[in-house]
CSV table of C-alpha atoms in Angstrom, one decimal:
chain,number,residue,atom,x,y,z
Y,411,UNK,CA,3.8,7.5,-58.2
Y,412,UNK,CA,2.9,5.8,-61.5
Y,413,UNK,CA,-0.4,4.7,-60.0
Y,414,UNK,CA,-1.1,8.2,-58.7
Y,415,UNK,CA,-0.2,9.8,-62.0
Y,416,UNK,CA,-2.5,7.5,-64.0
Y,417,UNK,CA,-5.3,8.0,-61.5
Y,418,UNK,CA,-5.0,11.8,-61.7
Y,419,UNK,CA,-4.9,11.6,-65.5
Y,420,UNK,CA,-8.1,9.6,-65.5
Y,421,UNK,CA,-9.8,12.0,-63.1
Y,422,UNK,CA,-8.7,15.0,-65.3
Y,423,UNK,CA,-9.8,13.3,-68.5
Y,424,UNK,CA,-13.1,12.5,-67.0
Y,425,UNK,CA,-13.5,16.0,-65.7
Y,426,UNK,CA,-12.8,17.6,-69.1
Y,427,UNK,CA,-14.9,15.1,-70.9
Y,428,UNK,CA,-17.7,15.7,-68.5
Y,429,UNK,CA,-17.4,19.5,-69.0
Y,430,UNK,CA,-17.5,19.0,-72.8
Y,431,UNK,CA,-20.6,16.8,-72.4
Y,432,UNK,CA,-22.3,19.3,-70.1
Y,433,UNK,CA,-21.5,22.1,-72.6
Y,434,UNK,CA,-22.9,20.1,-75.4
Y,435,UNK,CA,-26.0,19.4,-73.4
Y,436,UNK,CA,-26.4,23.1,-72.7
Y,437,UNK,CA,-25.8,23.9,-76.4
Y,438,UNK,CA,-28.4,21.3,-77.5
Y,439,UNK,CA,-31.0,22.8,-75.2
Y,440,UNK,CA,-31.0,26.2,-76.8
Y,441,UNK,CA,-32.4,27.9,-79.9
Y,442,UNK,CA,-32.6,31.3,-81.6
Y,443,UNK,CA,-35.6,33.2,-82.8
Y,444,UNK,CA,-35.5,36.6,-84.5
Y,445,UNK,CA,-36.3,38.6,-87.5
Y,446,UNK,CA,-37.6,41.8,-89.0
Y,447,UNK,CA,-41.0,43.4,-88.7
Y,448,UNK,CA,-42.0,45.8,-91.5
Y,449,UNK,CA,-44.6,48.5,-90.4
Y,450,UNK,CA,-44.6,47.3,-86.8
Y,451,UNK,CA,-47.8,47.6,-84.7
Y,452,UNK,CA,-45.8,48.1,-81.6
Y,453,UNK,CA,-42.2,48.4,-80.4
Y,454,UNK,CA,-42.0,44.9,-79.1
Y,455,UNK,CA,-42.6,41.2,-79.9
Y,456,UNK,CA,-44.2,39.1,-77.1
Y,457,UNK,CA,-43.3,35.4,-76.8
Y,458,UNK,CA,-46.3,33.4,-75.7
Y,459,UNK,CA,-46.5,30.0,-74.1
Y,460,UNK,CA,-49.6,28.4,-72.4
Y,461,UNK,CA,-51.5,31.6,-72.8
Y,462,UNK,CA,-48.9,33.7,-70.9
Y,463,UNK,CA,-46.2,36.0,-72.0
Y,464,UNK,CA,-42.9,34.4,-71.2
Y,465,UNK,CA,-40.7,37.3,-72.5
Y,466,UNK,CA,-40.9,40.6,-74.3
Y,467,UNK,CA,-38.4,41.4,-77.1
Y,468,UNK,CA,-38.0,45.1,-78.1
Y,469,UNK,CA,-37.4,46.0,-81.7
Y,470,UNK,CA,-34.2,47.9,-82.5
Y,471,UNK,CA,-34.0,51.0,-84.7
Y,472,UNK,CA,-34.2,48.8,-87.8
Y,473,UNK,CA,-37.3,47.0,-86.5
Y,474,UNK,CA,-35.4,43.8,-85.9
Y,475,UNK,CA,-35.3,41.6,-82.9
Y,476,UNK,CA,-33.5,38.5,-81.6
Y,477,UNK,CA,-34.2,36.1,-78.8
Y,478,UNK,CA,-32.3,33.1,-77.3
Y,479,UNK,CA,-34.3,30.2,-76.0
Y,480,UNK,CA,-32.4,28.3,-73.2
Y,481,UNK,CA,-33.4,25.3,-71.2
Y,482,UNK,CA,-36.7,25.2,-73.0
Y,483,UNK,CA,-39.2,22.5,-74.0
Y,484,UNK,CA,-39.4,22.1,-77.8
Y,485,UNK,CA,-42.8,22.7,-79.2
Y,486,UNK,CA,-45.3,25.3,-80.4
Y,487,UNK,CA,-45.0,28.8,-79.1
Y,488,UNK,CA,-46.6,32.0,-80.2
Y,489,UNK,CA,-45.5,35.5,-81.0
Y,490,UNK,CA,-47.8,38.6,-80.7
Y,491,UNK,CA,-46.9,41.9,-82.3
Y,492,UNK,CA,-49.4,44.0,-80.4
Y,493,UNK,CA,-52.2,43.3,-82.8
Y,494,UNK,CA,-51.9,39.8,-84.3
Y,495,UNK,CA,-50.8,36.4,-83.1
Y,496,UNK,CA,-49.2,33.5,-84.9
Y,497,UNK,CA,-47.8,30.1,-83.8
Y,498,UNK,CA,-44.3,28.9,-84.6
Y,499,UNK,CA,-42.5,25.6,-83.9
Y,500,UNK,CA,-39.1,25.8,-82.2
Y,501,UNK,CA,-36.9,22.8,-81.6
Y,502,UNK,CA,-33.4,22.2,-80.1
Y,503,UNK,CA,-30.6,24.1,-82.0
Y,504,UNK,CA,-33.0,25.9,-84.3
Y,505,UNK,CA,-32.0,29.3,-85.6
Y,506,UNK,CA,-35.3,30.6,-86.9
Y,507,UNK,CA,-35.6,34.0,-88.5
Y,508,UNK,CA,-38.8,35.5,-89.7
Y,509,UNK,CA,-39.7,38.5,-91.9
Y,510,UNK,CA,-43.2,39.9,-92.2
Y,511,UNK,CA,-45.1,43.0,-93.1
Y,512,UNK,CA,-48.0,43.7,-90.7
Y,513,UNK,CA,-50.0,45.2,-93.6
Y,514,UNK,CA,-50.4,41.7,-94.9
Y,515,UNK,CA,-49.5,39.8,-91.8
Y,516,UNK,CA,-49.9,36.0,-92.5
Y,517,UNK,CA,-49.5,36.2,-96.2
Y,518,UNK,CA,-46.1,38.0,-95.9
Y,519,UNK,CA,-44.7,35.8,-93.1
Y,520,UNK,CA,-41.7,33.8,-94.3
Y,521,UNK,CA,-38.9,32.0,-92.3
Y,522,UNK,CA,-35.2,31.4,-93.0
Y,523,UNK,CA,-32.6,29.5,-91.0
Y,524,UNK,CA,-32.7,26.2,-89.3
Y,525,UNK,CA,-36.3,25.2,-88.7
Y,526,UNK,CA,-37.5,27.4,-91.5
Y,527,UNK,CA,-38.7,24.7,-93.9
Y,528,UNK,CA,-40.9,23.2,-91.2
Y,529,UNK,CA,-42.4,26.5,-90.2
Y,530,UNK,CA,-42.9,27.6,-93.8
Y,531,UNK,CA,-44.8,24.3,-94.4
Y,532,UNK,CA,-47.0,24.9,-91.4
Y,533,UNK,CA,-47.7,28.5,-92.6
Y,534,UNK,CA,-48.6,27.1,-96.1
Y,535,UNK,CA,-51.2,24.8,-94.4
Y,536,UNK,CA,-52.5,27.7,-92.3
Y,537,UNK,CA,-53.1,29.9,-95.4
Y,538,UNK,CA,-54.7,27.0,-97.3
Y,539,UNK,CA,-57.0,26.4,-94.3
Y,540,UNK,CA,-57.9,30.0,-94.2
Y,541,UNK,CA,-59.0,29.9,-97.8
Y,542,UNK,CA,-61.1,26.9,-97.2
Y,543,UNK,CA,-62.7,28.5,-94.1
Y,544,UNK,CA,-63.9,31.4,-96.3
Y,545,UNK,CA,-65.7,29.0,-98.6
Y,546,UNK,CA,-67.6,26.9,-96.0
Y,547,UNK,CA,-70.8,29.0,-95.9
Y,548,UNK,CA,-71.0,28.8,-99.7
Y,549,UNK,CA,-71.1,25.0,-99.5
Y,550,UNK,CA,-74.0,25.0,-97.0
Y,551,UNK,CA,-76.5,23.9,-99.7
Y,552,UNK,CA,-74.5,20.8,-100.5
Y,553,UNK,CA,-75.6,17.4,-99.3
Y,554,UNK,CA,-73.5,16.0,-96.5
Y,555,UNK,CA,-71.9,13.5,-98.9
Y,556,UNK,CA,-71.0,16.2,-101.4
Y,557,UNK,CA,-69.7,18.5,-98.7
Y,558,UNK,CA,-67.5,15.7,-97.2
Y,559,UNK,CA,-66.1,14.8,-100.6
Y,560,UNK,CA,-64.9,18.3,-101.3
Y,561,UNK,CA,-63.0,18.6,-98.0
Y,562,UNK,CA,-61.8,15.0,-98.0
Y,563,UNK,CA,-60.2,15.5,-101.4
Y,564,UNK,CA,-58.5,18.7,-100.1
Y,565,UNK,CA,-57.3,16.8,-96.9
Y,566,UNK,CA,-55.8,14.0,-99.0
Y,567,UNK,CA,-53.9,16.4,-101.2
Y,568,UNK,CA,-52.4,18.1,-98.2
Y,569,UNK,CA,-51.4,14.8,-96.7
Y,570,UNK,CA,-49.8,13.9,-100.0
Y,571,UNK,CA,-47.9,17.2,-99.9
Y,572,UNK,CA,-46.8,16.4,-96.4
Y,573,UNK,CA,-45.6,13.0,-97.4
Y,574,UNK,CA,-43.4,14.5,-100.2
Y,575,UNK,CA,-42.0,17.1,-97.8
Y,576,UNK,CA,-41.0,14.4,-95.3
Y,577,UNK,CA,-39.3,12.4,-98.1
Y,578,UNK,CA,-37.2,15.4,-99.0
Y,579,UNK,CA,-36.4,16.6,-95.4
Y,580,UNK,CA,-35.4,14.9,-92.3
Y,581,UNK,CA,-38.3,15.8,-90.0
Y,582,UNK,CA,-38.8,15.3,-86.3
Y,583,UNK,CA,-41.6,13.3,-84.7
Y,584,UNK,CA,-42.9,16.5,-83.2
Y,585,UNK,CA,-43.2,18.2,-86.5
Y,586,UNK,CA,-44.8,15.2,-88.1
Y,587,UNK,CA,-47.5,15.2,-85.4
Y,588,UNK,CA,-48.2,18.9,-85.6
Y,589,UNK,CA,-48.2,18.9,-89.4
Y,590,UNK,CA,-50.7,16.0,-89.6
Y,591,UNK,CA,-52.8,17.7,-86.9
Y,592,UNK,CA,-52.9,20.9,-89.0
Y,593,UNK,CA,-54.4,19.0,-91.8
Y,594,UNK,CA,-56.7,16.4,-90.1
Y,595,UNK,CA,-58.2,18.7,-87.4
Y,596,UNK,CA,-59.0,21.3,-90.0
Y,597,UNK,CA,-60.9,18.7,-92.0
Y,598,UNK,CA,-62.7,17.5,-88.8
Y,599,UNK,CA,-63.6,21.1,-87.9
Y,600,UNK,CA,-65.3,21.6,-91.3
Y,601,UNK,CA,-67.4,18.5,-90.7
Y,602,UNK,CA,-68.4,19.8,-87.3
Y,603,UNK,CA,-69.5,23.0,-88.8
Y,604,UNK,CA,-71.5,21.5,-91.6
Y,605,UNK,CA,-74.9,21.2,-89.7
Y,606,UNK,CA,-74.6,24.9,-88.7
Y,607,UNK,CA,-73.6,26.0,-92.2
Y,608,UNK,CA,-76.5,24.2,-93.8
Y,609,UNK,CA,-79.1,26.9,-94.2
Y,610,UNK,CA,-81.7,24.9,-96.1
Y,611,UNK,CA,-83.0,23.0,-93.0
Y,612,UNK,CA,-82.9,23.4,-89.2
Y,613,UNK,CA,-79.9,22.3,-87.3
Y,614,UNK,CA,-81.8,19.4,-85.8
Y,615,UNK,CA,-82.9,18.2,-89.2
Y,616,UNK,CA,-79.3,18.6,-90.4
Y,617,UNK,CA,-78.0,16.4,-87.7
Y,618,UNK,CA,-80.7,13.8,-88.3
Y,619,UNK,CA,-79.9,13.7,-92.0
Y,620,UNK,CA,-76.2,13.0,-91.6
Y,621,UNK,CA,-74.8,9.6,-92.8
Y,622,UNK,CA,-74.1,7.2,-90.0
Y,623,UNK,CA,-70.4,7.4,-90.4
Y,624,UNK,CA,-70.1,11.2,-90.9
Y,625,UNK,CA,-68.5,11.6,-87.4
Y,626,UNK,CA,-66.7,8.3,-87.3
Y,627,UNK,CA,-63.4,10.2,-86.7
Y,628,UNK,CA,-64.7,11.2,-83.3
Y,629,UNK,CA,-63.6,7.8,-81.9
Y,630,UNK,CA,-59.9,8.7,-82.6
Y,631,UNK,CA,-59.9,12.2,-81.1
Y,632,UNK,CA,-57.2,12.9,-78.5
Y,633,UNK,CA,-58.7,15.4,-76.2
Y,634,UNK,CA,-55.6,15.8,-74.2
Y,635,UNK,CA,-52.8,16.2,-76.7
Y,636,UNK,CA,-50.0,18.0,-74.8
Y,637,UNK,CA,-48.1,18.8,-78.0
Y,638,UNK,CA,-51.1,20.5,-79.6
Y,639,UNK,CA,-52.4,22.5,-76.7
Y,640,UNK,CA,-51.1,25.8,-78.2
Y,641,UNK,CA,-52.2,25.0,-81.8
Y,642,UNK,CA,-55.1,26.9,-83.2
Y,643,UNK,CA,-56.4,24.2,-85.7
Y,644,UNK,CA,-56.6,21.7,-82.8
Y,645,UNK,CA,-58.2,24.2,-80.3
Y,646,UNK,CA,-60.6,25.5,-82.9
Y,647,UNK,CA,-61.7,22.0,-83.7
Y,648,UNK,CA,-62.3,21.2,-80.0
Y,649,UNK,CA,-64.4,24.4,-79.7
Y,650,UNK,CA,-66.6,23.5,-82.7
Y,651,UNK,CA,-66.7,19.9,-81.6
Y,652,UNK,CA,-68.0,20.7,-78.1
Y,653,UNK,CA,-70.5,23.1,-79.6
Y,654,UNK,CA,-71.9,20.3,-81.6
Y,655,UNK,CA,-71.9,17.7,-78.9
Y,656,UNK,CA,-73.7,20.0,-76.5
Y,657,UNK,CA,-76.2,21.0,-79.3
Y,658,UNK,CA,-77.0,17.4,-80.1
Y,659,UNK,CA,-77.5,16.7,-76.4
Y,660,UNK,CA,-79.6,19.8,-76.0
Y,661,UNK,CA,-81.9,18.7,-78.8
Y,662,UNK,CA,-82.4,15.4,-77.1
Y,663,UNK,CA,-83.8,16.9,-73.9
Y,664,UNK,CA,-85.5,20.1,-75.2
Y,665,UNK,CA,-88.2,21.0,-77.7
Y,666,UNK,CA,-85.7,23.2,-79.7
Y,667,UNK,CA,-84.8,22.4,-83.3
Y,668,UNK,CA,-82.7,25.4,-84.1
Y,669,UNK,CA,-79.3,26.6,-82.8
Y,670,UNK,CA,-79.4,29.3,-80.2
Y,671,UNK,CA,-75.9,30.0,-79.1
Y,672,UNK,CA,-77.1,32.1,-76.1
Y,673,UNK,CA,-79.4,29.5,-74.6
Y,674,UNK,CA,-78.3,29.1,-71.0
Y,675,UNK,CA,-78.9,25.3,-70.7
Y,676,UNK,CA,-77.1,24.7,-74.0
Y,677,UNK,CA,-74.1,26.5,-72.6
Y,678,UNK,CA,-74.2,24.7,-69.3
Y,679,UNK,CA,-74.3,21.4,-71.2
Y,680,UNK,CA,-71.2,22.5,-73.0
Y,681,UNK,CA,-69.3,23.3,-69.8
Y,682,UNK,CA,-70.4,19.9,-68.4
Y,683,UNK,CA,-69.2,18.0,-71.5
Y,684,UNK,CA,-65.8,19.6,-71.5
Y,685,UNK,CA,-65.4,18.8,-67.8
Y,686,UNK,CA,-66.3,15.2,-68.3
Y,687,UNK,CA,-64.3,14.6,-71.4
Y,688,UNK,CA,-61.0,16.6,-71.1
Y,689,UNK,CA,-58.5,15.7,-68.4
Y,690,UNK,CA,-55.5,17.9,-69.5
Y,691,UNK,CA,-55.9,20.9,-67.2
Y,692,UNK,CA,-54.6,23.5,-69.6
Y,693,UNK,CA,-56.8,22.4,-72.5
Y,694,UNK,CA,-59.8,22.0,-70.3
Y,695,UNK,CA,-59.4,25.4,-68.6
Y,696,UNK,CA,-58.8,27.1,-72.0
Y,697,UNK,CA,-62.1,25.6,-73.4
Y,698,UNK,CA,-64.1,26.4,-70.2
Y,699,UNK,CA,-62.8,30.0,-70.3
Y,700,UNK,CA,-63.7,30.4,-73.9
Y,701,UNK,CA,-67.3,29.2,-73.4
Y,702,UNK,CA,-67.9,31.5,-70.5
Y,703,UNK,CA,-66.2,34.5,-72.2
Y,704,UNK,CA,-68.2,34.0,-75.4
Y,705,UNK,CA,-71.5,33.8,-73.5
Y,706,UNK,CA,-70.9,36.8,-71.3
Y,707,UNK,CA,-69.5,38.9,-74.1
Y,708,UNK,CA,-72.5,38.4,-76.3
Y,709,UNK,CA,-75.5,37.6,-74.1
Y,710,UNK,CA,-77.5,40.6,-72.7
Y,711,UNK,CA,-79.3,38.3,-70.3
Y,712,UNK,CA,-77.3,39.4,-67.2
Y,713,UNK,CA,-79.5,37.2,-65.0
Y,714,UNK,CA,-77.9,34.1,-66.6
Y,715,UNK,CA,-74.3,35.2,-65.8
Y,716,UNK,CA,-74.2,33.9,-62.2
Y,717,UNK,CA,-75.3,30.4,-63.1
Y,718,UNK,CA,-72.7,30.2,-65.9
Y,719,UNK,CA,-70.0,31.6,-63.6
Y,720,UNK,CA,-70.8,29.1,-60.8
Y,721,UNK,CA,-70.6,26.2,-63.3
Y,722,UNK,CA,-67.4,27.5,-64.7
Y,723,UNK,CA,-65.8,27.9,-61.2
Y,724,UNK,CA,-66.8,24.4,-60.2
Y,725,UNK,CA,-65.0,22.9,-63.2
Y,726,UNK,CA,-61.9,25.1,-63.8
Y,727,UNK,CA,-58.7,24.3,-61.9
Y,728,UNK,CA,-57.1,27.7,-62.6
Y,729,UNK,CA,-57.4,30.0,-59.6
Y,730,UNK,CA,-56.4,33.1,-61.6
Y,731,UNK,CA,-59.0,32.3,-64.3
Y,732,UNK,CA,-61.7,32.0,-61.7
Y,733,UNK,CA,-60.7,35.3,-60.2
Y,734,UNK,CA,-60.7,37.1,-63.5
Y,735,UNK,CA,-64.0,35.5,-64.5
Y,736,UNK,CA,-65.6,36.6,-61.3
Y,737,UNK,CA,-64.5,40.2,-61.8
Y,738,UNK,CA,-65.5,39.9,-65.5
Y,739,UNK,CA,-69.0,38.9,-64.6
Y,740,UNK,CA,-69.4,41.5,-61.9
Y,741,UNK,CA,-68.3,44.2,-64.3
Y,742,UNK,CA,-70.7,43.1,-67.0
Y,743,UNK,CA,-73.6,42.9,-64.6
Y,744,UNK,CA,-72.9,46.5,-63.7
Y,745,UNK,CA,-72.9,47.4,-67.4
Y,746,UNK,CA,-76.3,46.1,-68.3
Y,747,UNK,CA,-78.6,48.4,-70.3
Y,748,UNK,CA,-80.4,50.9,-68.1
Y,749,UNK,CA,-77.6,51.2,-65.6
Y,750,UNK,CA,-75.4,54.3,-65.4
Y,751,UNK,CA,-71.9,53.9,-66.7
Y,752,UNK,CA,-69.5,53.5,-63.7
Y,753,UNK,CA,-67.9,56.8,-62.7
Y,754,UNK,CA,-64.3,56.1,-63.6
Y,755,UNK,CA,-61.8,58.9,-63.4
Y,756,UNK,CA,-60.1,60.4,-66.4
Y,757,UNK,CA,-57.2,62.8,-67.2
Y,758,UNK,CA,-57.6,65.6,-69.7
Y,759,UNK,CA,-55.0,67.4,-71.7
Y,760,UNK,CA,-54.0,69.5,-68.7
Y,761,UNK,CA,-53.4,66.4,-66.6
Y,762,UNK,CA,-56.5,67.4,-64.6
Y,763,UNK,CA,-58.6,64.6,-63.1
Y,764,UNK,CA,-62.2,64.6,-64.2
Y,765,UNK,CA,-65.2,62.3,-63.8
Y,766,UNK,CA,-66.5,60.5,-66.9
Y,767,UNK,CA,-69.9,62.0,-65.9
Y,768,UNK,CA,-68.6,65.5,-66.7
Y,769,UNK,CA,-68.4,64.5,-70.4
Y,770,UNK,CA,-72.0,63.3,-70.7
Y,771,UNK,CA,-74.3,66.2,-71.6
Y,772,UNK,CA,-76.1,64.6,-74.6
Y,773,UNK,CA,-76.2,61.1,-76.2
Y,774,UNK,CA,-72.6,59.9,-76.0
Y,775,UNK,CA,-70.4,57.4,-77.8
Y,776,UNK,CA,-67.3,56.2,-75.9
Y,777,UNK,CA,-64.6,54.2,-77.6
Y,778,UNK,CA,-61.1,53.1,-76.6
Y,779,UNK,CA,-57.7,52.8,-78.2
Y,780,UNK,CA,-54.2,51.6,-77.3
Y,781,UNK,CA,-50.8,52.4,-78.8
Y,782,UNK,CA,-50.2,48.7,-79.2
Y,783,UNK,CA,-52.9,48.3,-81.9
Y,784,UNK,CA,-52.1,50.6,-84.7
Y,785,UNK,CA,-54.8,49.4,-87.1
Y,786,UNK,CA,-57.6,49.7,-84.5
Y,787,UNK,CA,-56.2,53.1,-83.5
Y,788,UNK,CA,-56.3,54.5,-87.0
Y,789,UNK,CA,-59.6,52.9,-88.1
Y,790,UNK,CA,-61.6,53.9,-85.0
Y,791,UNK,CA,-60.5,57.5,-85.3
Y,792,UNK,CA,-61.3,57.6,-89.0
Y,793,UNK,CA,-64.7,56.0,-88.3
Y,794,UNK,CA,-65.6,58.5,-85.6
Y,795,UNK,CA,-64.7,61.3,-88.0
Y,796,UNK,CA,-67.5,60.0,-90.3
Y,797,UNK,CA,-69.9,59.6,-87.4
Y,798,UNK,CA,-69.2,63.2,-86.2
Y,799,UNK,CA,-70.5,64.4,-89.5
Y,800,UNK,CA,-73.5,62.1,-89.8
Y,801,UNK,CA,-74.6,62.2,-86.1
Y,802,UNK,CA,-73.8,65.7,-84.7
Y,803,UNK,CA,-76.4,64.9,-82.0
Y,804,UNK,CA,-73.8,62.6,-80.3
Y,805,UNK,CA,-70.8,63.6,-78.3
Y,806,UNK,CA,-68.0,61.2,-79.2
Y,807,UNK,CA,-65.2,60.6,-76.6
Y,808,UNK,CA,-61.9,58.7,-77.1
Y,809,UNK,CA,-60.2,57.1,-74.2
Y,810,UNK,CA,-56.6,55.8,-74.3
Y,811,UNK,CA,-56.1,52.8,-72.1
Y,812,UNK,CA,-52.3,53.0,-71.7
Y,813,UNK,CA,-50.2,54.4,-68.9
Y,814,UNK,CA,-48.8,57.4,-70.9
Y,815,UNK,CA,-48.7,61.2,-70.7
Y,816,UNK,CA,-50.9,63.5,-72.7
Y,817,UNK,CA,-47.8,64.5,-74.7
Y,818,UNK,CA,-47.1,60.9,-75.6
Y,819,UNK,CA,-50.8,60.5,-76.5
Y,820,UNK,CA,-50.8,63.5,-78.8
Y,821,UNK,CA,-47.5,62.4,-80.5
Y,822,UNK,CA,-48.9,59.0,-81.2
Y,823,UNK,CA,-52.1,60.5,-82.8
Y,824,UNK,CA,-50.0,63.0,-84.8
Y,825,UNK,CA,-47.8,60.2,-86.1
Y,826,UNK,CA,-50.8,58.4,-87.5
Y,827,UNK,CA,-52.4,61.6,-88.7
Y,828,UNK,CA,-55.7,61.2,-87.0
Y,829,UNK,CA,-58.0,63.7,-85.2
Y,830,UNK,CA,-56.9,65.0,-81.8
Y,831,UNK,CA,-60.3,65.9,-80.4
Y,832,UNK,CA,-62.1,64.9,-77.1
Y,833,UNK,CA,-59.1,62.7,-76.2
Y,834,UNK,CA,-58.7,61.5,-72.6
Y,835,UNK,CA,-56.8,58.8,-70.6
Y,836,UNK,CA,-57.7,56.6,-67.7
Y,837,UNK,CA,-56.3,57.9,-64.4
Y,838,UNK,CA,-55.9,54.2,-63.3
Y,839,UNK,CA,-55.7,52.2,-66.5
Y,840,UNK,CA,-55.6,48.7,-65.1
Y,841,UNK,CA,-58.5,49.2,-62.7
Y,842,UNK,CA,-60.6,51.2,-65.1
Y,843,UNK,CA,-60.2,48.7,-67.9
Y,844,UNK,CA,-61.5,46.0,-65.5
Y,845,UNK,CA,-64.4,48.2,-64.3
Y,846,UNK,CA,-65.5,48.9,-67.9
Y,847,UNK,CA,-64.5,45.5,-69.2
Y,848,UNK,CA,-62.5,47.0,-72.0
Y,849,UNK,CA,-61.9,43.8,-73.8
Y,850,UNK,CA,-61.8,43.5,-76.7
Y,851,UNK,CA,-60.5,47.0,-77.4
Y,852,UNK,CA,-63.1,47.3,-80.2
Y,853,UNK,CA,-66.0,47.5,-77.7
Y,854,UNK,CA,-67.9,50.8,-77.7
Y,855,UNK,CA,-70.4,52.3,-75.2
Y,856,UNK,CA,-73.5,54.0,-76.4
Y,857,UNK,CA,-75.1,56.1,-73.6
Y,858,UNK,CA,-78.2,58.3,-73.4
Y,859,UNK,CA,-78.0,61.9,-72.2
Y,860,UNK,CA,-78.4,60.7,-68.6
Y,861,UNK,CA,-75.3,58.6,-68.8
Y,862,UNK,CA,-77.4,55.4,-68.8
Y,863,UNK,CA,-76.1,52.5,-70.9
Y,864,UNK,CA,-77.9,51.7,-74.1
Y,865,UNK,CA,-75.3,49.2,-75.2
Y,866,UNK,CA,-72.0,48.4,-73.5
Y,867,UNK,CA,-70.9,45.9,-76.2
Y,868,UNK,CA,-71.4,47.9,-79.3
Y,869,UNK,CA,-69.1,47.8,-82.3
Y,870,UNK,CA,-68.8,50.9,-84.5
Y,871,UNK,CA,-67.9,48.7,-87.5
Y,872,UNK,CA,-70.9,46.5,-87.2
Y,873,UNK,CA,-73.8,47.1,-89.7
Y,874,UNK,CA,-76.3,47.5,-86.9
Y,875,UNK,CA,-74.3,50.2,-85.1
Y,876,UNK,CA,-75.9,53.2,-86.9
Y,877,UNK,CA,-79.3,51.6,-86.4
Y,878,UNK,CA,-78.7,51.6,-82.7
Y,879,UNK,CA,-77.8,55.3,-82.9
Y,880,UNK,CA,-80.9,56.2,-84.8
Y,881,UNK,CA,-83.0,54.1,-82.4
Y,882,UNK,CA,-81.7,56.1,-79.5
Y,883,UNK,CA,-82.3,59.5,-81.2
Y,884,UNK,CA,-85.9,58.4,-82.1
Y,885,UNK,CA,-86.8,57.6,-78.5
């Protein structure tokens, strides 16, 4: 009996110890994220990982939200408020709280709670980097040595700041890696941009005049850093870096001496270099997708789209990306200048279905808006109010891209005190947005009186927009 009693006691002790250990393991693999959004752009915060929304958190009546991470991988995540995006670092047992005002998004963003010091440091680096980005074009006339010295001094000061921060705080290896990357890759990105920012000579001459060791850091680049695959300084650097590598290669086998970002062979070289250099599938696919998207969004040479698409599809390993890219290219080929705008179906204020063709009786401007982008909603409606006065020859049509009723549509517009005139909605938002390639939301259609496309990629805030309108009127 004594043996049995001791044996049972051991089993019970082991069981309860195991339970406590399991509970501790569970507790250590969770974290909290929350905060307050002042002047919210939407009624929700979207948590992003690997380019996908992993959860949607709705704001309460006080514009606050809270979220519990469970069974998660520590690292960089993103949050999106319907208009702007920002990274944040979350680690085991963090209780991270933010406060921001969307009218001054990044500058107002501050964190409190466990994990706050690290995230506030990363935001400080982010804001410093933004200030330096704004100055780069002004330094284009500097020699390569002068340019490098300016940014190297800045890099060294930031690294010293990081060193002091680590002496005061017990930091993780993950934070250390990300913080150093935020500093070093920003410095490297500026060096990659120098030949393009130097307006005194051609890009080819700029490359040829660089000191031999100007790009010596390239030997240390990690193209497959799993911890940094979400991080904008790292991804931005890689984009600039492959732009330059492809451009240098392009100059070697062409007669060109200046940078033409829409040259087909240059862009094909870029896709090839990414494919040959990057092995991490997420990073590679992100870079490939970016190159194709930039080319198709900007280039008006629709005859080049298919070759770019085939190259992209042969290199990307993401089936969904390939499907989206194929539909994207098909849509844009249909939207080339001279083609009639696709006959999508709309709903008017009486919930009656109408054809988009019914709205085109004279030269027409069509723009889009969503309830999830407050600033674009307000600014686009205010801009069209000005255009209505200056260009009465044009019919200006607003199309909401959300799945909402006309009553909701009007309430949103009244709330922001903007015009409620010539307002419509897509009958089938998802399909119509794909058909008209409504991405980004800023894109505007300029049509002639026959409904033929003059420009399917116009931007009403661009300085050339009114020139395009005048050009159409003078035909």
